[in-house]
């Protein structure tokens, strides 16, 4: 624990002053939470948090998540004070363009920020993923006397985080899985933007978390000794996650505004800022921290010593378990095994030779079976749809049964599942995948967006991809979801037409390191497509010519997924009539658009203006490929309840309809 002759309140007041000054200078922000949580932060960061400001990505560091991310000046103040590469000038530039201090903490902008926390509750859900990753990785690699994975996940959360449904999903699962190194500080200040929360948030939150299986405590959030004792008790409880409700005063130190919504989301005002200085006994000018206080906060030496001690442990581990150590280091770096690319390529070619006529969801399961055997870092599961999503494979071991397992039964928690998977990716050491029906991606939509915003390597498996899934009806039949996913920046989307494209899609998702990938599969059986070796290799480029014509093409048919088969029938019919038609399979639009201009032109020439797009999804997305004068065979309504094959014919996904659309362009 840190020792200093300075009163702890003075150290905490440095956070309060920096936070209110930065918000005041920006004329925008949330000073209340940082001022209210400053005492908790001071105790945690000075007495307990294991971190190294000189090396923010040191693997065995504790993870700190500010789930109530609107209070971002709290973490920026902490990072600056403890010695991270975050200068006082950056605090002065709070919320300004290209600063390292954006309005909410953003992963990749600021050293020491572990996850982007804007939408409330998701930081807490990410933290569940981090704690799950730590526990699982420790079980996989630690050996008696060699605990090379041994760190905590700490979370600050507010009333808003606990109101959001995603916190219920994630925290319920955290209790079930017994994530004992997850410790959450609940800033119970009783205030949100609309005022006192009692009128709309009157539940007994501690009883709720106790029912989840959490260890719960209730303390004065401004009493350093009570905070220290609560942390010690939480760490002593190894079998349950911990929730420490901290009774705090929002905007603590503001004589005229503390305890009110006036401090929540607006600057205090110049007069009140001066009044705070007088009330706190902080006579220093804005953005000035006295040398003795700065020195007391500095964690660079203790951080360096902590990491050095861990490195010494790692050396001892390497000496006793050299093969495990090599594997550990590989996974920490996020690198794939050296033989993965070659073996994955052979698997794809074998799928072409096999020529299986199967549902692409089954093809996906075959890929998990093949790649899971090669990748011990592959971890994931389904939102209570394991038997429908087909995410279980022969090597699956449930985390409910074994701490070193690799399969997660997420339960009916699509939003929480996706945010937890992002937390696993952020932690490192794993490649997470999670699965549900494509329609229920909507429940998880914001977590998908956050994974893309942070460019995290997670794999989103979506089955039952269209009206072709059938009898469950329009509530379960996606229409606009593919367009939604495809228009999300940094998100790669694959909708394969058969088992070969499915294998190529899985390989692309595993090899991609700069963002999440959505893999979209059918419920219904779809036929295998014939290809040359060159065409098999071309799948990785996102789009390629599947059936070509002699001479210059007159019309192009562009299709994805299950609609490739009917489009192939249509193209052959057109060619039999003497029409020079070309079929383009476009399993991944974003990957195709990233190819060089020469490849794109070879597949879809600019002067080939007669184009038909075919997909059992929203029509408007495909206008970018076919133009206003082209044809789109797609959906402009919701679906119906009937067998899938009946619906596909009813809505016009037939060879006859596609061929007729092509002829209409030629006429």
mmCIF file of C-alpha atoms in Angstrom, residues 141-473:
data_model
loop_
_atom_site.group_PDB
_atom_site.id
_atom_site.type_symbol
_atom_site.label_atom_id
_atom_site.label_comp_id
_atom_site.label_asym_id
_atom_site.label_seq_id
_atom_site.Cartn_x
_atom_site.Cartn_y
_atom_site.Cartn_z
ATOM 1 C CA UNK A 141 -1.679 -21.801 -17.862
ATOM 2 C CA UNK A 142 -1.006 -21.431 -14.132
ATOM 3 C CA UNK A 143 0.802 -24.252 -12.405
ATOM 4 C CA UNK A 144 1.542 -24.836 -8.703
ATOM 5 C CA UNK A 145 3.961 -22.160 -7.597
ATOM 6 C CA UNK A 146 3.736 -20.393 -10.962
ATOM 7 C CA UNK A 147 0.824 -17.971 -11.123
ATOM 8 C CA UNK A 148 1.682 -15.989 -14.234
ATOM 9 C CA UNK A 149 -1.959 -14.958 -14.740
ATOM 10 C CA UNK A 150 -3.113 -13.266 -11.555
ATOM 11 C CA UNK A 151 -4.896 -9.952 -11.809
ATOM 12 C CA UNK A 152 -8.155 -8.261 -10.885
ATOM 13 C CA UNK A 153 -10.804 -6.453 -12.885
ATOM 14 C CA UNK A 154 -12.047 -3.298 -11.166
ATOM 15 C CA UNK A 155 -15.127 -1.392 -12.279
ATOM 16 C CA UNK A 156 -16.643 1.974 -11.437
ATOM 17 C CA UNK A 157 -20.352 2.039 -12.274
ATOM 18 C CA UNK A 158 -23.255 4.356 -11.556
ATOM 19 C CA UNK A 159 -27.015 4.226 -11.220
ATOM 20 C CA UNK A 160 -27.406 4.439 -14.995
ATOM 21 C CA UNK A 161 -25.216 1.365 -15.550
ATOM 22 C CA UNK A 162 -27.381 -0.660 -13.178
ATOM 23 C CA UNK A 163 -30.599 0.530 -14.811
ATOM 24 C CA UNK A 164 -29.494 -0.619 -18.255
ATOM 25 C CA UNK A 165 -30.635 -4.148 -19.083
ATOM 26 C CA UNK A 166 -27.214 -5.238 -20.283
ATOM 27 C CA UNK A 167 -25.922 -5.018 -16.710
ATOM 28 C CA UNK A 168 -28.570 -7.518 -15.596
ATOM 29 C CA UNK A 169 -27.574 -9.954 -18.330
ATOM 30 C CA UNK A 170 -23.837 -9.733 -17.757
ATOM 31 C CA UNK A 171 -23.853 -9.592 -13.954
ATOM 32 C CA UNK A 172 -26.246 -12.520 -13.649
ATOM 33 C CA UNK A 173 -23.840 -14.654 -15.680
ATOM 34 C CA UNK A 174 -20.835 -13.341 -13.711
ATOM 35 C CA UNK A 175 -22.428 -14.578 -10.505
ATOM 36 C CA UNK A 176 -23.225 -17.963 -12.023
ATOM 37 C CA UNK A 177 -19.636 -18.389 -13.209
ATOM 38 C CA UNK A 178 -18.161 -17.272 -9.878
ATOM 39 C CA UNK A 179 -15.843 -14.564 -11.194
ATOM 40 C CA UNK A 180 -14.163 -13.865 -7.883
ATOM 41 C CA UNK A 181 -11.637 -11.355 -9.221
ATOM 42 C CA UNK A 182 -14.302 -8.985 -10.525
ATOM 43 C CA UNK A 183 -14.859 -6.103 -8.087
ATOM 44 C CA UNK A 184 -17.398 -3.372 -8.851
ATOM 45 C CA UNK A 185 -17.764 -0.036 -7.053
ATOM 46 C CA UNK A 186 -21.324 1.223 -7.387
ATOM 47 C CA UNK A 187 -21.414 5.018 -7.156
ATOM 48 C CA UNK A 188 -24.752 5.303 -5.365
ATOM 49 C CA UNK A 189 -25.193 9.075 -5.437
ATOM 50 C CA UNK A 190 -28.915 8.891 -6.187
ATOM 51 C CA UNK A 191 -28.733 11.388 -9.038
ATOM 52 C CA UNK A 192 -29.058 11.086 -12.802
ATOM 53 C CA UNK A 193 -29.718 13.645 -15.522
ATOM 54 C CA UNK A 194 -33.419 13.948 -14.678
ATOM 55 C CA UNK A 195 -32.772 14.411 -10.966
ATOM 56 C CA UNK A 196 -33.196 12.186 -7.924
ATOM 57 C CA UNK A 197 -33.444 8.581 -9.130
ATOM 58 C CA UNK A 198 -35.714 7.370 -6.333
ATOM 59 C CA UNK A 199 -38.739 8.204 -8.479
ATOM 60 C CA UNK A 200 -37.655 5.779 -11.223
ATOM 61 C CA UNK A 201 -34.993 3.549 -9.661
ATOM 62 C CA UNK A 202 -36.185 2.479 -6.235
ATOM 63 C CA UNK A 203 -35.207 -1.195 -6.274
ATOM 64 C CA UNK A 204 -32.871 -2.747 -3.740
ATOM 65 C CA UNK A 205 -29.881 -3.127 -6.034
ATOM 66 C CA UNK A 206 -27.833 -4.920 -3.401
ATOM 67 C CA UNK A 207 -30.539 -7.541 -2.940
ATOM 68 C CA UNK A 208 -30.551 -8.017 -6.704
ATOM 69 C CA UNK A 209 -26.801 -8.607 -6.810
ATOM 70 C CA UNK A 210 -26.930 -10.888 -3.797
ATOM 71 C CA UNK A 211 -29.560 -12.896 -5.691
ATOM 72 C CA UNK A 212 -27.155 -13.083 -8.640
ATOM 73 C CA UNK A 213 -24.652 -14.768 -6.311
ATOM 74 C CA UNK A 214 -22.466 -11.720 -5.681
ATOM 75 C CA UNK A 215 -20.697 -10.704 -2.470
ATOM 76 C CA UNK A 216 -22.188 -7.323 -1.519
ATOM 77 C CA UNK A 217 -21.099 -4.526 0.833
ATOM 78 C CA UNK A 218 -22.465 -1.071 1.635
ATOM 79 C CA UNK A 219 -20.088 1.727 2.682
ATOM 80 C CA UNK A 220 -19.557 5.473 2.936
ATOM 81 C CA UNK A 221 -17.819 6.325 -0.341
ATOM 82 C CA UNK A 222 -16.018 9.273 1.222
ATOM 83 C CA UNK A 223 -14.410 7.290 4.076
ATOM 84 C CA UNK A 224 -10.961 6.032 2.979
ATOM 85 C CA UNK A 225 -10.710 3.504 5.807
ATOM 86 C CA UNK A 226 -14.124 2.023 4.967
ATOM 87 C CA UNK A 227 -13.126 1.844 1.317
ATOM 88 C CA UNK A 228 -9.883 0.051 2.174
ATOM 89 C CA UNK A 229 -11.641 -2.457 4.407
ATOM 90 C CA UNK A 230 -14.264 -3.162 1.755
ATOM 91 C CA UNK A 231 -11.614 -3.811 -0.881
ATOM 92 C CA UNK A 232 -9.770 -6.180 1.451
ATOM 93 C CA UNK A 233 -13.008 -8.073 2.128
ATOM 94 C CA UNK A 234 -13.816 -8.244 -1.593
ATOM 95 C CA UNK A 235 -10.392 -9.663 -2.389
ATOM 96 C CA UNK A 236 -10.772 -12.221 0.379
ATOM 97 C CA UNK A 237 -13.963 -13.498 -1.293
ATOM 98 C CA UNK A 238 -12.522 -15.661 -4.073
ATOM 99 C CA UNK A 239 -15.603 -17.564 -5.191
ATOM 100 C CA UNK A 240 -17.962 -14.681 -5.949
ATOM 101 C CA UNK A 241 -17.742 -11.353 -7.767
ATOM 102 C CA UNK A 242 -18.068 -8.361 -5.442
ATOM 103 C CA UNK A 243 -20.300 -5.320 -5.470
ATOM 104 C CA UNK A 244 -19.383 -2.450 -3.146
ATOM 105 C CA UNK A 245 -22.137 0.130 -2.940
ATOM 106 C CA UNK A 246 -20.487 3.450 -2.152
ATOM 107 C CA UNK A 247 -22.788 6.129 -0.785
ATOM 108 C CA UNK A 248 -21.394 9.311 -2.320
ATOM 109 C CA UNK A 249 -22.351 12.915 -2.940
ATOM 110 C CA UNK A 250 -22.301 13.870 -6.599
ATOM 111 C CA UNK A 251 -20.199 16.959 -7.183
ATOM 112 C CA UNK A 252 -18.613 16.623 -3.734
ATOM 113 C CA UNK A 253 -17.045 19.916 -2.691
ATOM 114 C CA UNK A 254 -19.372 22.205 -4.626
ATOM 115 C CA UNK A 255 -21.015 24.375 -1.944
ATOM 116 C CA UNK A 256 -24.099 25.282 -3.962
ATOM 117 C CA UNK A 257 -24.527 22.365 -6.367
ATOM 118 C CA UNK A 258 -23.263 19.146 -4.739
ATOM 119 C CA UNK A 259 -25.894 16.457 -4.359
ATOM 120 C CA UNK A 260 -27.945 17.794 -7.272
ATOM 121 C CA UNK A 261 -28.339 17.084 -10.987
ATOM 122 C CA UNK A 262 -26.771 20.500 -11.650
ATOM 123 C CA UNK A 263 -23.333 18.890 -11.323
ATOM 124 C CA UNK A 264 -24.110 15.852 -13.474
ATOM 125 C CA UNK A 265 -23.719 16.958 -17.070
ATOM 126 C CA UNK A 266 -22.677 20.607 -17.188
ATOM 127 C CA UNK A 267 -19.786 22.823 -16.116
ATOM 128 C CA UNK A 268 -20.100 24.243 -12.627
ATOM 129 C CA UNK A 269 -19.569 27.814 -13.778
ATOM 130 C CA UNK A 270 -16.648 30.123 -12.985
ATOM 131 C CA UNK A 271 -18.087 31.390 -9.706
ATOM 132 C CA UNK A 272 -18.879 27.891 -8.419
ATOM 133 C CA UNK A 273 -15.442 26.596 -9.468
ATOM 134 C CA UNK A 274 -13.893 29.297 -7.295
ATOM 135 C CA UNK A 275 -16.254 28.417 -4.471
ATOM 136 C CA UNK A 276 -15.151 24.771 -4.713
ATOM 137 C CA UNK A 277 -11.525 25.826 -4.421
ATOM 138 C CA UNK A 278 -12.301 27.691 -1.248
ATOM 139 C CA UNK A 279 -14.455 24.902 0.183
ATOM 140 C CA UNK A 280 -11.812 22.237 -0.475
ATOM 141 C CA UNK A 281 -8.876 24.370 0.601
ATOM 142 C CA UNK A 282 -7.380 24.104 -2.896
ATOM 143 C CA UNK A 283 -5.817 27.517 -3.602
ATOM 144 C CA UNK A 284 -3.934 26.457 -6.710
ATOM 145 C CA UNK A 285 -4.577 27.857 -10.176
ATOM 146 C CA UNK A 286 -6.443 25.776 -12.795
ATOM 147 C CA UNK A 287 -4.441 22.763 -13.994
ATOM 148 C CA UNK A 288 -1.778 23.201 -11.332
ATOM 149 C CA UNK A 289 -0.937 20.281 -9.029
ATOM 150 C CA UNK A 290 1.634 21.019 -6.284
ATOM 151 C CA UNK A 291 4.859 19.029 -6.511
ATOM 152 C CA UNK A 292 4.319 17.170 -3.244
ATOM 153 C CA UNK A 293 0.884 15.987 -4.332
ATOM 154 C CA UNK A 294 2.146 15.012 -7.789
ATOM 155 C CA UNK A 295 4.991 13.053 -6.191
ATOM 156 C CA UNK A 296 2.593 11.227 -3.869
ATOM 157 C CA UNK A 297 0.492 10.133 -6.849
ATOM 158 C CA UNK A 298 3.380 9.038 -9.085
ATOM 159 C CA UNK A 299 3.203 5.266 -9.665
ATOM 160 C CA UNK A 300 5.949 4.882 -12.249
ATOM 161 C CA UNK A 301 8.493 3.303 -9.879
ATOM 162 C CA UNK A 302 6.069 0.954 -8.140
ATOM 163 C CA UNK A 303 4.606 0.029 -11.519
ATOM 164 C CA UNK A 304 8.013 -0.766 -12.951
ATOM 165 C CA UNK A 305 8.829 -2.911 -9.912
ATOM 166 C CA UNK A 306 5.533 -4.791 -10.193
ATOM 167 C CA UNK A 307 6.098 -5.628 -13.840
ATOM 168 C CA UNK A 308 9.731 -6.568 -13.186
ATOM 169 C CA UNK A 309 8.657 -8.996 -10.473
ATOM 170 C CA UNK A 310 6.163 -10.556 -12.889
ATOM 171 C CA UNK A 311 8.822 -10.902 -15.590
ATOM 172 C CA UNK A 312 11.009 -12.759 -13.121
ATOM 173 C CA UNK A 313 8.104 -15.118 -12.429
ATOM 174 C CA UNK A 314 7.672 -15.618 -16.170
ATOM 175 C CA UNK A 315 11.361 -16.540 -16.548
ATOM 176 C CA UNK A 316 10.994 -19.182 -13.827
ATOM 177 C CA UNK A 317 7.870 -20.456 -15.549
ATOM 178 C CA UNK A 318 9.716 -20.687 -18.888
ATOM 179 C CA UNK A 319 12.460 -22.740 -17.278
ATOM 180 C CA UNK A 320 10.043 -25.280 -15.813
ATOM 181 C CA UNK A 321 7.362 -25.270 -18.534
ATOM 182 C CA UNK A 322 9.077 -24.174 -21.769
ATOM 183 C CA UNK A 323 6.372 -25.383 -24.167
ATOM 184 C CA UNK A 324 3.563 -23.845 -22.144
ATOM 185 C CA UNK A 325 5.516 -20.605 -21.935
ATOM 186 C CA UNK A 326 5.916 -20.438 -25.714
ATOM 187 C CA UNK A 327 2.205 -21.031 -26.142
ATOM 188 C CA UNK A 328 1.400 -18.392 -23.522
ATOM 189 C CA UNK A 329 3.550 -15.763 -25.219
ATOM 190 C CA UNK A 330 2.044 -16.596 -28.643
ATOM 191 C CA UNK A 331 -1.444 -16.109 -27.343
ATOM 192 C CA UNK A 332 -0.586 -12.917 -25.499
ATOM 193 C CA UNK A 333 0.702 -11.489 -28.780
ATOM 194 C CA UNK A 334 -2.487 -12.515 -30.572
ATOM 195 C CA UNK A 335 -0.529 -14.504 -33.140
ATOM 196 C CA UNK A 336 -1.900 -17.607 -34.843
ATOM 197 C CA UNK A 337 0.043 -20.892 -34.912
ATOM 198 C CA UNK A 338 2.605 -20.949 -37.703
ATOM 199 C CA UNK A 339 0.884 -23.767 -39.574
ATOM 200 C CA UNK A 340 -2.625 -22.325 -39.368
ATOM 201 C CA UNK A 341 -2.755 -20.688 -42.797
ATOM 202 C CA UNK A 342 -1.572 -23.815 -44.599
ATOM 203 C CA UNK A 343 -3.912 -26.160 -42.764
ATOM 204 C CA UNK A 344 -6.859 -23.795 -43.142
ATOM 205 C CA UNK A 345 -6.204 -23.531 -46.869
ATOM 206 C CA UNK A 346 -6.161 -27.295 -47.235
ATOM 207 C CA UNK A 347 -9.406 -27.554 -45.262
ATOM 208 C CA UNK A 348 -11.094 -25.147 -47.687
ATOM 209 C CA UNK A 349 -9.845 -27.085 -50.700
ATOM 210 C CA UNK A 350 -11.066 -30.333 -49.117
ATOM 211 C CA UNK A 351 -14.510 -28.817 -48.687
ATOM 212 C CA UNK A 352 -14.579 -28.165 -52.410
ATOM 213 C CA UNK A 353 -13.594 -31.750 -53.121
ATOM 214 C CA UNK A 354 -16.238 -33.057 -50.704
ATOM 215 C CA UNK A 355 -19.005 -31.085 -52.401
ATOM 216 C CA UNK A 356 -21.415 -31.311 -49.481
ATOM 217 C CA UNK A 357 -25.021 -30.159 -49.858
ATOM 218 C CA UNK A 358 -25.683 -28.914 -46.319
ATOM 219 C CA UNK A 359 -27.042 -25.903 -44.440
ATOM 220 C CA UNK A 360 -24.357 -23.288 -44.044
ATOM 221 C CA UNK A 361 -24.947 -23.342 -40.260
ATOM 222 C CA UNK A 362 -23.831 -26.984 -40.368
ATOM 223 C CA UNK A 363 -20.885 -25.992 -42.533
ATOM 224 C CA UNK A 364 -20.039 -23.426 -39.850
ATOM 225 C CA UNK A 365 -20.031 -26.134 -37.182
ATOM 226 C CA UNK A 366 -17.676 -28.178 -39.344
ATOM 227 C CA UNK A 367 -15.359 -25.167 -39.469
ATOM 228 C CA UNK A 368 -15.428 -24.764 -35.683
ATOM 229 C CA UNK A 369 -14.607 -28.468 -35.405
ATOM 230 C CA UNK A 370 -11.634 -28.106 -37.750
ATOM 231 C CA UNK A 371 -10.278 -24.783 -36.542
ATOM 232 C CA UNK A 372 -11.015 -25.373 -32.859
ATOM 233 C CA UNK A 373 -8.600 -28.308 -32.939
ATOM 234 C CA UNK A 374 -5.907 -25.940 -34.235
ATOM 235 C CA UNK A 375 -6.664 -22.969 -31.967
ATOM 236 C CA UNK A 376 -6.780 -23.487 -28.194
ATOM 237 C CA UNK A 377 -7.530 -19.764 -27.919
ATOM 238 C CA UNK A 378 -10.921 -20.171 -29.596
ATOM 239 C CA UNK A 379 -13.613 -19.634 -26.949
ATOM 240 C CA UNK A 380 -17.303 -18.960 -27.299
ATOM 241 C CA UNK A 381 -20.847 -20.135 -27.240
ATOM 242 C CA UNK A 382 -24.453 -19.377 -27.971
ATOM 243 C CA UNK A 383 -27.319 -17.413 -26.443
ATOM 244 C CA UNK A 384 -29.386 -20.496 -25.543
ATOM 245 C CA UNK A 385 -29.394 -21.669 -29.170
ATOM 246 C CA UNK A 386 -26.495 -24.103 -29.154
ATOM 247 C CA UNK A 387 -28.475 -26.798 -30.973
ATOM 248 C CA UNK A 388 -29.764 -24.316 -33.560
ATOM 249 C CA UNK A 389 -26.651 -22.201 -34.094
ATOM 250 C CA UNK A 390 -24.535 -25.390 -34.107
ATOM 251 C CA UNK A 391 -21.672 -23.875 -32.136
ATOM 252 C CA UNK A 392 -20.748 -26.948 -30.100
ATOM 253 C CA UNK A 393 -17.882 -29.139 -31.324
ATOM 254 C CA UNK A 394 -16.226 -32.328 -30.095
ATOM 255 C CA UNK A 395 -13.585 -30.425 -28.128
ATOM 256 C CA UNK A 396 -16.048 -28.145 -26.346
ATOM 257 C CA UNK A 397 -15.833 -28.039 -22.549
ATOM 258 C CA UNK A 398 -18.280 -25.867 -20.658
ATOM 259 C CA UNK A 399 -16.913 -23.216 -18.312
ATOM 260 C CA UNK A 400 -19.722 -24.224 -15.983
ATOM 261 C CA UNK A 401 -17.966 -27.572 -15.554
ATOM 262 C CA UNK A 402 -14.281 -26.652 -15.830
ATOM 263 C CA UNK A 403 -12.442 -23.381 -15.200
ATOM 264 C CA UNK A 404 -10.111 -24.164 -18.099
ATOM 265 C CA UNK A 405 -12.974 -24.822 -20.520
ATOM 266 C CA UNK A 406 -13.688 -23.152 -23.847
ATOM 267 C CA UNK A 407 -17.480 -23.116 -24.214
ATOM 268 C CA UNK A 408 -19.886 -20.608 -22.687
ATOM 269 C CA UNK A 409 -23.582 -21.275 -22.310
ATOM 270 C CA UNK A 410 -24.594 -17.603 -22.343
ATOM 271 C CA UNK A 411 -28.295 -18.186 -21.753
ATOM 272 C CA UNK A 412 -30.880 -15.871 -23.331
ATOM 273 C CA UNK A 413 -28.590 -12.838 -23.114
ATOM 274 C CA UNK A 414 -27.761 -11.652 -26.644
ATOM 275 C CA UNK A 415 -26.722 -8.131 -25.611
ATOM 276 C CA UNK A 416 -24.704 -9.239 -22.607
ATOM 277 C CA UNK A 417 -23.142 -12.094 -24.581
ATOM 278 C CA UNK A 418 -21.844 -9.790 -27.300
ATOM 279 C CA UNK A 419 -20.470 -7.219 -24.859
ATOM 280 C CA UNK A 420 -18.820 -9.987 -22.814
ATOM 281 C CA UNK A 421 -17.194 -11.358 -25.980
ATOM 282 C CA UNK A 422 -15.779 -7.890 -26.653
ATOM 283 C CA UNK A 423 -14.360 -7.834 -23.131
ATOM 284 C CA UNK A 424 -12.694 -11.198 -23.720
ATOM 285 C CA UNK A 425 -11.122 -9.835 -26.908
ATOM 286 C CA UNK A 426 -9.964 -6.684 -25.123
ATOM 287 C CA UNK A 427 -8.345 -8.740 -22.380
ATOM 288 C CA UNK A 428 -6.288 -10.800 -24.820
ATOM 289 C CA UNK A 429 -5.277 -14.428 -25.025
ATOM 290 C CA UNK A 430 -8.465 -15.585 -26.734
ATOM 291 C CA UNK A 431 -10.414 -15.316 -29.977
ATOM 292 C CA UNK A 432 -14.050 -15.153 -28.847
ATOM 293 C CA UNK A 433 -17.109 -16.129 -30.865
ATOM 294 C CA UNK A 434 -20.766 -15.814 -29.926
ATOM 295 C CA UNK A 435 -23.936 -16.887 -31.680
ATOM 296 C CA UNK A 436 -27.645 -16.217 -32.034
ATOM 297 C CA UNK A 437 -30.253 -15.921 -34.777
ATOM 298 C CA UNK A 438 -29.565 -13.057 -37.180
ATOM 299 C CA UNK A 439 -32.863 -11.462 -36.174
ATOM 300 C CA UNK A 440 -31.759 -11.268 -32.549
ATOM 301 C CA UNK A 441 -28.628 -9.394 -33.480
ATOM 302 C CA UNK A 442 -31.002 -6.464 -32.908
ATOM 303 C CA UNK A 443 -30.958 -7.149 -29.163
ATOM 304 C CA UNK A 444 -27.158 -6.945 -29.271
ATOM 305 C CA UNK A 445 -26.901 -4.163 -31.834
ATOM 306 C CA UNK A 446 -25.096 -1.599 -29.705
ATOM 307 C CA UNK A 447 -22.577 -4.137 -28.450
ATOM 308 C CA UNK A 448 -21.858 -5.066 -32.076
ATOM 309 C CA UNK A 449 -21.301 -1.392 -32.813
ATOM 310 C CA UNK A 450 -18.951 -0.981 -29.847
ATOM 311 C CA UNK A 451 -16.881 -3.988 -30.923
ATOM 312 C CA UNK A 452 -16.548 -2.392 -34.350
ATOM 313 C CA UNK A 453 -15.765 1.029 -32.881
ATOM 314 C CA UNK A 454 -12.901 -0.509 -30.903
ATOM 315 C CA UNK A 455 -11.807 -2.777 -33.800
ATOM 316 C CA UNK A 456 -11.880 -5.865 -31.614
ATOM 317 C CA UNK A 457 -11.287 -9.355 -32.951
ATOM 318 C CA UNK A 458 -14.545 -11.104 -32.112
ATOM 319 C CA UNK A 459 -16.551 -13.438 -34.325
ATOM 320 C CA UNK A 460 -20.317 -12.960 -34.456
ATOM 321 C CA UNK A 461 -22.090 -16.080 -35.679
ATOM 322 C CA UNK A 462 -25.627 -15.479 -36.961
ATOM 323 C CA UNK A 463 -27.804 -18.297 -38.254
ATOM 324 C CA UNK A 464 -31.382 -18.440 -39.625
ATOM 325 C CA UNK A 465 -30.420 -15.664 -41.984
ATOM 326 C CA UNK A 466 -33.583 -14.958 -44.007
ATOM 327 C CA UNK A 467 -37.242 -15.733 -44.665
ATOM 328 C CA UNK A 468 -35.884 -19.131 -45.700
ATOM 329 C CA UNK A 469 -35.755 -20.073 -42.020
ATOM 330 C CA UNK A 470 -39.491 -20.527 -42.322
ATOM 331 C CA UNK A 471 -42.275 -21.418 -39.939
ATOM 332 C CA UNK A 472 -41.403 -19.195 -36.966
ATOM 333 C CA UNK A 473 -42.691 -16.283 -38.997
#
